[in-house]
Tab-separated table of C-alpha atoms and ligand atoms in Angstrom:
chain	number	residue	atom	x	y	z
A	1	UNK	CA	45.457	7.783	-5.878
A	2	UNK	CA	42.866	9.530	-3.691
A	3	UNK	CA	40.415	7.416	-1.737
A	4	UNK	CA	36.880	7.645	-3.077
A	5	UNK	CA	33.485	6.418	-1.951
A	6	UNK	CA	33.994	3.462	-4.318
A	7	UNK	CA	37.232	2.406	-2.529
A	8	UNK	CA	35.158	2.308	0.638
A	9	UNK	CA	32.539	0.172	-1.132
A	10	UNK	CA	35.289	-2.182	-2.364
A	11	UNK	CA	36.752	-2.506	1.138
A	12	UNK	CA	33.295	-3.142	2.603
A	13	UNK	CA	33.470	0.005	4.751
A	14	UNK	CA	30.325	1.235	2.956
A	15	UNK	CA	27.617	-1.320	2.068
A	16	UNK	CA	26.442	-1.874	-1.497
A	17	UNK	CA	23.980	-4.054	-3.383
A	18	UNK	CA	26.556	-6.265	-5.103
A	19	UNK	CA	25.612	-7.858	-8.411
A	20	UNK	CA	28.999	-9.211	-9.532
A	21	UNK	CA	32.576	-9.639	-8.340
A	22	UNK	CA	35.780	-11.220	-9.635
A	23	UNK	CA	39.488	-10.585	-8.993
A	24	UNK	CA	39.526	-7.335	-10.968
A	25	UNK	CA	35.936	-6.136	-11.283
A	26	UNK	CA	33.051	-5.242	-8.953
A	27	UNK	CA	29.478	-4.273	-9.865
A	28	UNK	CA	26.671	-2.929	-7.697
A	29	UNK	CA	23.418	-0.970	-7.873
A	30	UNK	CA	23.633	2.821	-8.096
A	31	UNK	CA	22.288	4.431	-4.917
A	32	UNK	CA	20.887	7.369	-6.922
A	33	UNK	CA	19.464	5.394	-9.819
A	34	UNK	CA	17.970	6.850	-12.997
A	35	UNK	CA	15.843	3.726	-13.358
A	36	UNK	CA	15.481	0.384	-11.577
A	37	UNK	CA	18.468	-1.858	-12.259
A	38	UNK	CA	20.879	1.079	-12.790
A	39	UNK	CA	24.173	-0.698	-12.182
A	40	UNK	CA	27.736	0.532	-11.753
A	41	UNK	CA	30.632	-1.607	-12.964
A	42	UNK	CA	34.052	-0.659	-11.619
A	43	UNK	CA	37.596	-1.971	-11.783
A	44	UNK	CA	39.111	-2.802	-8.403
A	45	UNK	CA	42.097	-0.800	-9.620
A	46	UNK	CA	41.503	2.782	-8.416
A	47	UNK	CA	42.013	4.477	-11.796
A	48	UNK	CA	40.186	7.818	-11.857
A	49	UNK	CA	39.440	7.837	-15.594
A	50	UNK	CA	39.473	5.569	-18.638
A	51	UNK	CA	42.752	6.934	-20.030
A	52	UNK	CA	44.470	5.910	-16.787
A	53	UNK	CA	43.160	2.339	-16.642
A	54	UNK	CA	45.532	-0.601	-17.141
A	55	UNK	CA	45.013	-2.900	-20.127
A	56	UNK	CA	44.488	-5.785	-17.692
A	57	UNK	CA	41.589	-4.112	-15.873
A	58	UNK	CA	40.158	-2.831	-19.160
A	59	UNK	CA	40.142	-6.355	-20.558
A	60	UNK	CA	38.538	-7.709	-17.383
A	61	UNK	CA	35.726	-5.145	-17.575
A	62	UNK	CA	35.271	-5.687	-21.312
A	63	UNK	CA	34.958	-9.425	-20.755
A	64	UNK	CA	32.190	-9.142	-18.179
A	65	UNK	CA	30.259	-6.012	-19.206
A	66	UNK	CA	28.077	-7.768	-21.805
A	67	UNK	CA	27.254	-10.530	-19.294
A	68	UNK	CA	26.181	-7.967	-16.679
A	69	UNK	CA	24.094	-6.144	-19.323
A	70	UNK	CA	22.355	-9.398	-20.237
A	71	UNK	CA	21.595	-10.048	-16.549
A	72	UNK	CA	20.238	-6.506	-16.026
A	73	UNK	CA	18.021	-6.887	-19.114
A	74	UNK	CA	16.670	-10.236	-17.902
A	75	UNK	CA	16.152	-9.114	-14.296
A	76	UNK	CA	14.409	-5.838	-15.162
A	77	UNK	CA	12.574	-7.041	-18.259
A	78	UNK	CA	13.834	-3.866	-19.972
A	79	UNK	CA	15.687	-4.630	-23.191
A	80	UNK	CA	16.848	-1.066	-23.968
A	81	UNK	CA	19.587	0.631	-22.003
A	82	UNK	CA	22.491	3.070	-22.109
A	83	UNK	CA	26.059	2.482	-21.038
A	84	UNK	CA	27.581	5.706	-19.752
A	85	UNK	CA	31.122	6.365	-18.642
A	86	UNK	CA	32.017	9.901	-17.523
A	87	UNK	CA	35.577	11.236	-17.315
A	88	UNK	CA	36.161	14.579	-15.599
A	89	UNK	CA	33.991	17.157	-13.852
A	90	UNK	CA	32.905	18.861	-17.087
A	91	UNK	CA	31.855	15.449	-18.375
A	92	UNK	CA	29.646	14.959	-15.273
A	93	UNK	CA	31.981	12.675	-13.347
A	94	UNK	CA	31.286	12.941	-9.611
A	95	UNK	CA	33.203	9.936	-8.257
A	96	UNK	CA	36.834	9.770	-9.337
A	97	UNK	CA	37.097	6.020	-9.526
A	98	UNK	CA	36.336	4.946	-13.087
A	99	UNK	CA	32.901	3.380	-13.515
A	100	UNK	CA	30.527	2.277	-16.222
A	101	UNK	CA	26.826	2.973	-15.707
A	102	UNK	CA	24.370	0.435	-17.136
A	103	UNK	CA	21.090	2.366	-17.222
A	104	UNK	CA	17.875	0.610	-18.251
A	105	UNK	CA	15.604	2.781	-20.435
A	106	UNK	CA	12.094	1.513	-19.610
A	107	UNK	CA	10.279	4.517	-21.085
A	108	UNK	CA	10.829	8.110	-22.292
A	109	UNK	CA	10.818	9.580	-18.766
A	110	UNK	CA	13.021	7.145	-16.834
A	111	UNK	CA	16.623	6.218	-17.514
A	112	UNK	CA	19.188	8.454	-19.187
A	113	UNK	CA	18.088	11.615	-21.010
A	114	UNK	CA	20.549	12.428	-23.764
A	115	UNK	CA	21.013	15.724	-25.560
A	116	UNK	CA	22.932	15.167	-28.748
A	117	UNK	CA	23.852	18.525	-30.308
A	118	UNK	CA	25.698	17.094	-33.301
A	119	UNK	CA	27.415	19.173	-35.967
A	120	UNK	CA	28.660	18.118	-39.395
A	121	UNK	CA	32.314	17.115	-39.416
A	122	UNK	CA	34.886	19.143	-41.386
A	123	UNK	CA	36.476	16.280	-43.359
A	124	UNK	CA	39.832	18.025	-43.869
A	125	UNK	CA	40.222	18.686	-40.135
A	126	UNK	CA	38.812	15.231	-39.381
A	127	UNK	CA	41.409	13.492	-41.549
A	128	UNK	CA	44.252	15.379	-39.822
A	129	UNK	CA	42.865	14.690	-36.354
A	130	UNK	CA	42.256	11.001	-37.080
A	131	UNK	CA	45.862	10.647	-38.265
A	132	UNK	CA	47.123	12.451	-35.145
A	133	UNK	CA	45.078	10.281	-32.759
A	134	UNK	CA	46.011	7.141	-34.634
A	135	UNK	CA	49.734	7.920	-34.333
A	136	UNK	CA	49.364	8.314	-30.544
A	137	UNK	CA	47.733	4.941	-29.834
B	1	LIG	P1	29.304	9.846	-12.103
B	1	LIG	O1	28.545	11.137	-12.201
B	1	LIG	O2	30.622	10.015	-11.371
B	1	LIG	O3	29.464	9.174	-13.432
B	1	LIG	O4	28.383	8.883	-11.264
B	1	LIG	C1	28.599	8.540	-9.934
B	1	LIG	C2	27.441	7.656	-9.501
B	1	LIG	O5	27.771	7.080	-8.264
B	1	LIG	C3	26.120	8.423	-9.314
B	1	LIG	O6	25.147	7.902	-10.194
B	1	LIG	C4	25.781	8.192	-7.847
B	1	LIG	O7	24.400	7.987	-7.624
B	1	LIG	C5	26.599	6.954	-7.501
B	1	LIG	N1	26.998	6.892	-6.098
B	1	LIG	C6	27.597	7.889	-5.397
B	1	LIG	N2	27.811	7.497	-4.126
B	1	LIG	C7	27.355	6.221	-4.052
B	1	LIG	C8	27.309	5.263	-2.981
B	1	LIG	O8	27.728	5.501	-1.854
B	1	LIG	N3	26.789	4.055	-3.275
B	1	LIG	C9	26.298	3.742	-4.510
B	1	LIG	N4	25.811	2.524	-4.684
B	1	LIG	N5	26.331	4.613	-5.542
B	1	LIG	C10	26.850	5.838	-5.297
């Protein structure tokens, strides 16, 4: 897999403000934060997107993500936050090493701004699609 800026952070070639590390997971502050405490949580495995992540790394991230969220909440004093995980250029991914953003939302202006252009589901299509996805898991 291609080297990314995050591989260089993991190897120590590029410095980072580390907040957590174990055998499989690393977390550090985002250099271009949307709010103070904006943290990135990455697997050490260089998977570019969620669908390419091993179950082992996924479990390791899942185990620690709530703990890191609790620490960010306590350290910032901000109890509302978004977790964002982008996959692909169209989905706003810029670094192709999978990462979760933990983004404190201290007020309306800072943190993540979310547009949510929802449409009503077509239940017939939804039932077919749910069955198709379910059969592929
Ligand atoms: P994406 O758009 O891929 O989900 O987000 C990538 C994030 O990585 C951005 O929020 C950006 O600020 C952050 N980032 C990019 N380069 C560096 C870096 O060298 N160090 C740190 N700490 N964060 C970075």
